Structures are given as structure tokens and as C-alpha cells.
PDB file of C-alpha atoms in Angstrom:
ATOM      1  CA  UNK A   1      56.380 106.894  30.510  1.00 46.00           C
ATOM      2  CA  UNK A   2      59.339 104.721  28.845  1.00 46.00           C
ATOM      3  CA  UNK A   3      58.682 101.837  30.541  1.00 50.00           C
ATOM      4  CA  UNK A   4      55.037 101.831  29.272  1.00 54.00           C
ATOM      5  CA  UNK A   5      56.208 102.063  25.434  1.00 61.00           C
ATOM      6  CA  UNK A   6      58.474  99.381  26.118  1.00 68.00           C
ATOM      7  CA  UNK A   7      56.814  97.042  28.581  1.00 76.00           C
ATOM      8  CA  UNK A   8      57.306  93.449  26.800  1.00 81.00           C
ATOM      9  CA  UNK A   9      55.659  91.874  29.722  1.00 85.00           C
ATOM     10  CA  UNK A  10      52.498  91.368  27.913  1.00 88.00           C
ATOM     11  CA  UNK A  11      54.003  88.145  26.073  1.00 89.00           C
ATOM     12  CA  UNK A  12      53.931  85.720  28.939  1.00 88.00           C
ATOM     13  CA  UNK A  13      50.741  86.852  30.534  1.00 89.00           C
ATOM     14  CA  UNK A  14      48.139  83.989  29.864  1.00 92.00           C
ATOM     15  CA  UNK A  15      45.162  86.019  31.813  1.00 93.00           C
ATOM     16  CA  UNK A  16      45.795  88.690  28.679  1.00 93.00           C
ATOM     17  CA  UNK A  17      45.510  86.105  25.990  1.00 94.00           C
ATOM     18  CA  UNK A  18      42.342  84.752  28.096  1.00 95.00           C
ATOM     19  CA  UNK A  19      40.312  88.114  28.066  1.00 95.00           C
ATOM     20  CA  UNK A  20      41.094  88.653  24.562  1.00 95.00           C
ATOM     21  CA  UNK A  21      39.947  85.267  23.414  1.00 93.00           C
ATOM     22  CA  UNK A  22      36.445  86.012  25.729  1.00 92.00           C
ATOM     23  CA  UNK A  23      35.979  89.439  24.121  1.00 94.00           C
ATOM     24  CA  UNK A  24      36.330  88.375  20.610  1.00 91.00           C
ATOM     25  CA  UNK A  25      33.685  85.477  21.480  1.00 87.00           C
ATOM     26  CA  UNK A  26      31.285  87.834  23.041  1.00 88.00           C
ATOM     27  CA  UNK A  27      31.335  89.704  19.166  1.00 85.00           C
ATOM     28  CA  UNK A  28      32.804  93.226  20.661  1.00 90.00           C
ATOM     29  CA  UNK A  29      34.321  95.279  17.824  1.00 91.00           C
ATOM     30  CA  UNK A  30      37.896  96.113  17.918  1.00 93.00           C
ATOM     31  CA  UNK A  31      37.261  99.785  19.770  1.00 94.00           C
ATOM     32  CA  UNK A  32      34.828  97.845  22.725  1.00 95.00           C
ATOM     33  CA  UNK A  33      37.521  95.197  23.285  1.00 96.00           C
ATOM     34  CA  UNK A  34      40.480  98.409  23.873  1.00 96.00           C
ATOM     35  CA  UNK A  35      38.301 100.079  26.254  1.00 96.00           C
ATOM     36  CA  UNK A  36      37.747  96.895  28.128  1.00 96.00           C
ATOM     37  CA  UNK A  37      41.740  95.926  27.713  1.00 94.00           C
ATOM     38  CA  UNK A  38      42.234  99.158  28.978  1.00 94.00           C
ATOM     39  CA  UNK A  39      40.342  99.173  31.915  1.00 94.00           C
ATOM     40  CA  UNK A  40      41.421  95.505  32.804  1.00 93.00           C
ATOM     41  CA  UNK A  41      45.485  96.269  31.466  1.00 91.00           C
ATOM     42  CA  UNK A  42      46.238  99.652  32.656  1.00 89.00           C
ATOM     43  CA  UNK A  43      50.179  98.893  32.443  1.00 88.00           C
ATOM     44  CA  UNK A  44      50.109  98.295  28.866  1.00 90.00           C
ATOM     45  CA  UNK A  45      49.376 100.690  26.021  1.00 89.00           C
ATOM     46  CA  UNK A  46      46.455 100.129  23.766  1.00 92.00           C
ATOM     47  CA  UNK A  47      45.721 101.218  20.210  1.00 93.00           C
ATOM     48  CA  UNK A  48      44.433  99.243  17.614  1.00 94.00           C
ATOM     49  CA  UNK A  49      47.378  98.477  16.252  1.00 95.00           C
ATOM     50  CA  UNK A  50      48.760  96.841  19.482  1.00 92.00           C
ATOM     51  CA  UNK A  51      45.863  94.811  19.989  1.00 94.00           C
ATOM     52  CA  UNK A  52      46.501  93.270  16.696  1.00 94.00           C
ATOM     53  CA  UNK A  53      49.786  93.036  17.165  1.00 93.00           C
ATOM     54  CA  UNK A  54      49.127  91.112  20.375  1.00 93.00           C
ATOM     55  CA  UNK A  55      46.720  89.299  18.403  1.00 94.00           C
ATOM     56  CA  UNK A  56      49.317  87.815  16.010  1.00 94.00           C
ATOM     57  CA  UNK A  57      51.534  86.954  18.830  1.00 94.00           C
ATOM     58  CA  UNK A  58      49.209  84.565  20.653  1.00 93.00           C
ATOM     59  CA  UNK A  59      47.481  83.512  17.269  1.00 92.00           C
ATOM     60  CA  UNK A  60      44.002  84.358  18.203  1.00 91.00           C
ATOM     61  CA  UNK A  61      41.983  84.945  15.241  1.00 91.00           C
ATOM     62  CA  UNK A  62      38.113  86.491  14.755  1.00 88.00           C
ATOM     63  CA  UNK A  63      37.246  83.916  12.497  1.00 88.00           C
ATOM     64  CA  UNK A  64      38.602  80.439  12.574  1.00 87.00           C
ATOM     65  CA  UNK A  65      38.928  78.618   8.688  1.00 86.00           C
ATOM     66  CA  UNK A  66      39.309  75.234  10.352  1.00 88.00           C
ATOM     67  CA  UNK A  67      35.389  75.311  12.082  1.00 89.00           C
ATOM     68  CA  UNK A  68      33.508  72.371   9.675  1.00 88.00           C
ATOM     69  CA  UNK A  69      30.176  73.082   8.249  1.00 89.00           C
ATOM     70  CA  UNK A  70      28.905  70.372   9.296  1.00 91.00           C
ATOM     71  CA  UNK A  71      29.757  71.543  13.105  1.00 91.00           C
ATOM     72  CA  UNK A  72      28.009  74.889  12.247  1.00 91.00           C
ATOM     73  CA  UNK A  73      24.915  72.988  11.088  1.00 92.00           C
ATOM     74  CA  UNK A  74      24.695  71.059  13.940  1.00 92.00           C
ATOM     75  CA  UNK A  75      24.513  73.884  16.082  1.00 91.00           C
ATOM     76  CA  UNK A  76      22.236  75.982  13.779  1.00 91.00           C
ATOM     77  CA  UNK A  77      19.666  72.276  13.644  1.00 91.00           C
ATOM     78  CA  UNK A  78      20.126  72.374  17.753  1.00 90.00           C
ATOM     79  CA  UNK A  79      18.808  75.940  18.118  1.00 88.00           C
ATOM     80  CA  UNK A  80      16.408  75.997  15.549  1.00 87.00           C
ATOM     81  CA  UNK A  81      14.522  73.307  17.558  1.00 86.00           C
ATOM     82  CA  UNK A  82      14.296  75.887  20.468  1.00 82.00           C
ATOM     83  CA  UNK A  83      13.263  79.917  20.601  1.00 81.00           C
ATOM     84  CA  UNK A  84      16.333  80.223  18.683  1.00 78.00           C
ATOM     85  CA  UNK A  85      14.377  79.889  15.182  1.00 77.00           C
ATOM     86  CA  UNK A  86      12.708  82.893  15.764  1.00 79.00           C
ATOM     87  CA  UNK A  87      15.984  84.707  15.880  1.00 83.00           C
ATOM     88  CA  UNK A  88      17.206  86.735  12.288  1.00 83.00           C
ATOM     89  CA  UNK A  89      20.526  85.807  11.187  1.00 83.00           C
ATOM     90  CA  UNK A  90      23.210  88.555  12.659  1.00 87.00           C
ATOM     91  CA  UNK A  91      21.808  87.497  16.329  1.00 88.00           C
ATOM     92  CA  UNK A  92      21.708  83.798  15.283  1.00 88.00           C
ATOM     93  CA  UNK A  93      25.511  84.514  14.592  1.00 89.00           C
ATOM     94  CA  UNK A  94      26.283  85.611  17.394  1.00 89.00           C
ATOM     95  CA  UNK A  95      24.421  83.208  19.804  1.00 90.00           C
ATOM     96  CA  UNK A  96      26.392  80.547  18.098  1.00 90.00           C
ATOM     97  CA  UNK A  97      29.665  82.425  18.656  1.00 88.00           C
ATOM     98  CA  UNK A  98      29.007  83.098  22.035  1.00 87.00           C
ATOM     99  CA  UNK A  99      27.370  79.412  23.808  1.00 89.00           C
ATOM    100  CA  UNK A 100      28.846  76.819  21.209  1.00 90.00           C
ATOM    101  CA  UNK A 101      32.163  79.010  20.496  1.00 88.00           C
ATOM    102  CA  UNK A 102      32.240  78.409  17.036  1.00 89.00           C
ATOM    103  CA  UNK A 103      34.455  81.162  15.456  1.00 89.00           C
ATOM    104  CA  UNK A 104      32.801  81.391  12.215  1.00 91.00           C
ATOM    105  CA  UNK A 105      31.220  84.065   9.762  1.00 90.00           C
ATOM    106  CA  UNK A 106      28.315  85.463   9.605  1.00 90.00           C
ATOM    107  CA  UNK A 107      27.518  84.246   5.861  1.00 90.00           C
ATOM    108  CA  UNK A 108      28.563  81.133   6.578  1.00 91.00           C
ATOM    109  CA  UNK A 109      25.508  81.005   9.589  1.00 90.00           C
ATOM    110  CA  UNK A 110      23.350  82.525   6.763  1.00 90.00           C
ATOM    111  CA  UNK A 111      24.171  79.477   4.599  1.00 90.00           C
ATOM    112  CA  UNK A 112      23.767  76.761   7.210  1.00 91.00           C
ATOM    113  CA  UNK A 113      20.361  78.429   8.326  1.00 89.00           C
ATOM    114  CA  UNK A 114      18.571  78.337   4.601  1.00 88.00           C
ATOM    115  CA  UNK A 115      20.413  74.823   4.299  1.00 90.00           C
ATOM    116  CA  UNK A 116      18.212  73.689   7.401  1.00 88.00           C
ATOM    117  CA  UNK A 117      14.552  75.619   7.088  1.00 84.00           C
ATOM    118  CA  UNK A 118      14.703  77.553   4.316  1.00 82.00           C
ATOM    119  CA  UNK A 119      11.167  78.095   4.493  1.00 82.00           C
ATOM    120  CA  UNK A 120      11.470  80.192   8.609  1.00 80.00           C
ATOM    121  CA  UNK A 121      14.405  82.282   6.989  1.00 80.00           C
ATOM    122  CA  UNK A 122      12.275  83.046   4.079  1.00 78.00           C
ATOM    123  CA  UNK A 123       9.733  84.057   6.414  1.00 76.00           C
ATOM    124  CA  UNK A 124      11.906  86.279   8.564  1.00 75.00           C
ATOM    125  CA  UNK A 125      12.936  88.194   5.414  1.00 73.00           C
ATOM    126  CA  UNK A 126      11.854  91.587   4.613  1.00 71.00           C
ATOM    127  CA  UNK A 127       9.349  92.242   1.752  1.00 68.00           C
ATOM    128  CA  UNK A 128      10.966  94.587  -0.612  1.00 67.00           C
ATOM    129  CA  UNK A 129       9.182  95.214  -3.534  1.00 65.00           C
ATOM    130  CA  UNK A 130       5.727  94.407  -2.315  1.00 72.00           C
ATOM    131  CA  UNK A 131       4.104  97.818  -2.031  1.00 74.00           C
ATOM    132  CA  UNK A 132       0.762  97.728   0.383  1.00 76.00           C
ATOM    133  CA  UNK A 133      -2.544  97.743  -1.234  1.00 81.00           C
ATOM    134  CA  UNK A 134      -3.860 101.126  -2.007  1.00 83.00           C
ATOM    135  CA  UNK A 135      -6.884 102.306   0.351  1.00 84.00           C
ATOM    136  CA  UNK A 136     -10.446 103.782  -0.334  1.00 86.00           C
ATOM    137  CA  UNK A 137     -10.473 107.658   0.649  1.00 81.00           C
ATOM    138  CA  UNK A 138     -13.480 108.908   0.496  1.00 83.00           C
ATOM    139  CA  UNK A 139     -14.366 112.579   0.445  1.00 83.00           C
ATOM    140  CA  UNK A 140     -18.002 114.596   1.738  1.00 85.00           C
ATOM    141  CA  UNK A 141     -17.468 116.807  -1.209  1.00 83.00           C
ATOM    142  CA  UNK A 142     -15.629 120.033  -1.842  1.00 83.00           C
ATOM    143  CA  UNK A 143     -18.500 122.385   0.321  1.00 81.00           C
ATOM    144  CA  UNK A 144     -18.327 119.767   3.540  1.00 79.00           C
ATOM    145  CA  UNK A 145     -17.602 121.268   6.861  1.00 74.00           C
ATOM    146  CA  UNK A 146     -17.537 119.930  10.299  1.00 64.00           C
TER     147      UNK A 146
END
């Protein structure tokens, strides 16, 4: 059980660094991406914790500050041409993240989408506030029966 604590093997192995980097793309939380390392990494012990420990060491981040907006609006402008406009704005994030790789945050895809069409996110909003239009009920009287 020692050489589990202790196992420092873990900083040289590129196909570790690899399946981290593809699981944080993918958008799995923090608990999905330990049961998968743990599956795929049985030698190596996993809490949350070590996986952002081992995060630190090979400088993989969740979101990435250096992404341009103009790179996220190009993507959002491509997929807004396709089925993608029909999408709401968490699985519009994480379409981007996933086929373009862009490493960005989710109000920052919010942003870039009303910057584009504001008019289909508008659209695609829920209507708080706006209470339905009250209906007719009409009554036989108080002595009706079947």
C-alpha cells in the first residue's frame, strides 16, 4: 500500500496528461473525470485533491484566459449558420469546448452569442413574468347534474 501513496511515476507519463486534457474538453466535472482516472490509472491514487495537484503539475487548466473573443465569435458565427442556433447557451458551451477546443467560459459564450443574433437568444429565453391569459369557465348552475 506504500508504494501507492508514494508512486511519483505519474510525472513523466504523457498518456496521463493526455486523458486529463480529453476529459476536461468533454465538460466532465471533477468527480466524473476521478472515476474515469480511476478506472484508466488503477496504480495511482485519486482524490480530488490529487487530480488538482496533477493538474498544476502539467499546467492544464479548465478555462484558458489567453482564448480571444474574437476566436470564440468565430466559432459561435460558424455554428449559428447550422442546427447549432437552435441550441440554448450551456449546450452551445459545450459544443464549442468539445469540436473547436476552445477552453473558455460559459458567460463568455453567452456574450459572443447575443453579440451575433441577439434576436434567436432572445427568442430561446424563458418568459418570466408573462402570466397566461386567464380562461372562460363556465358553469350549468349550482342544481346541474350529469
Amino acid at each position: 500500500m506504500a508504494a501507492r501513496i508514494r508512486n511519483e511515476t505519474w510525472k513523466d507519463n504523457e498518456a496521463l496528461k493526455f486523458k486529463i486534457e480529453e476529459y476536461i474538453l468533454q465538460g466532465l466535472q471533477r468527480n466524473e473525470i476521478i472515476s474515469y482516472l480511476k478506472r484508466d490509472f488503477e496504480e495511482y491514487s485519486w482524490t480530488p485533491r490529487t487530480l488538482k495537484r496533477r493538474m498544476n503539475h502539467f499546467n492544464i487548466e479548465r478555462n484558458d484566459p489567453s482564448v480571444s473573443i474574437e476566436d470564440v465569435k468565430e466559432a459561435v458565427e460558424s455554428e449559428m449558420r447550422g442546427p447549432g442556433s437552435l441550441l440554448g447557451y450551456r449546450a452551445f458551451h459545450l459544443k464549442i469546448r468539445q469540436e473547436y477546443g476552445l477552453k473558455v467560459k460559459r458567460d463568455l459564450v453567452y456574450a459572443a452569442m447575443v453579440d451575433v443574433d441577439y434576436e434567436s437568444v432572445k427568442r430561446r429565453q424563458p418568459r418570466r413574468g408573462e402570466k397566461k391569459q386567464k380562461q372562460e369557465f363556465q358553469s350549468c348552475g349550482p342544481n346541474w347534474l350529469f
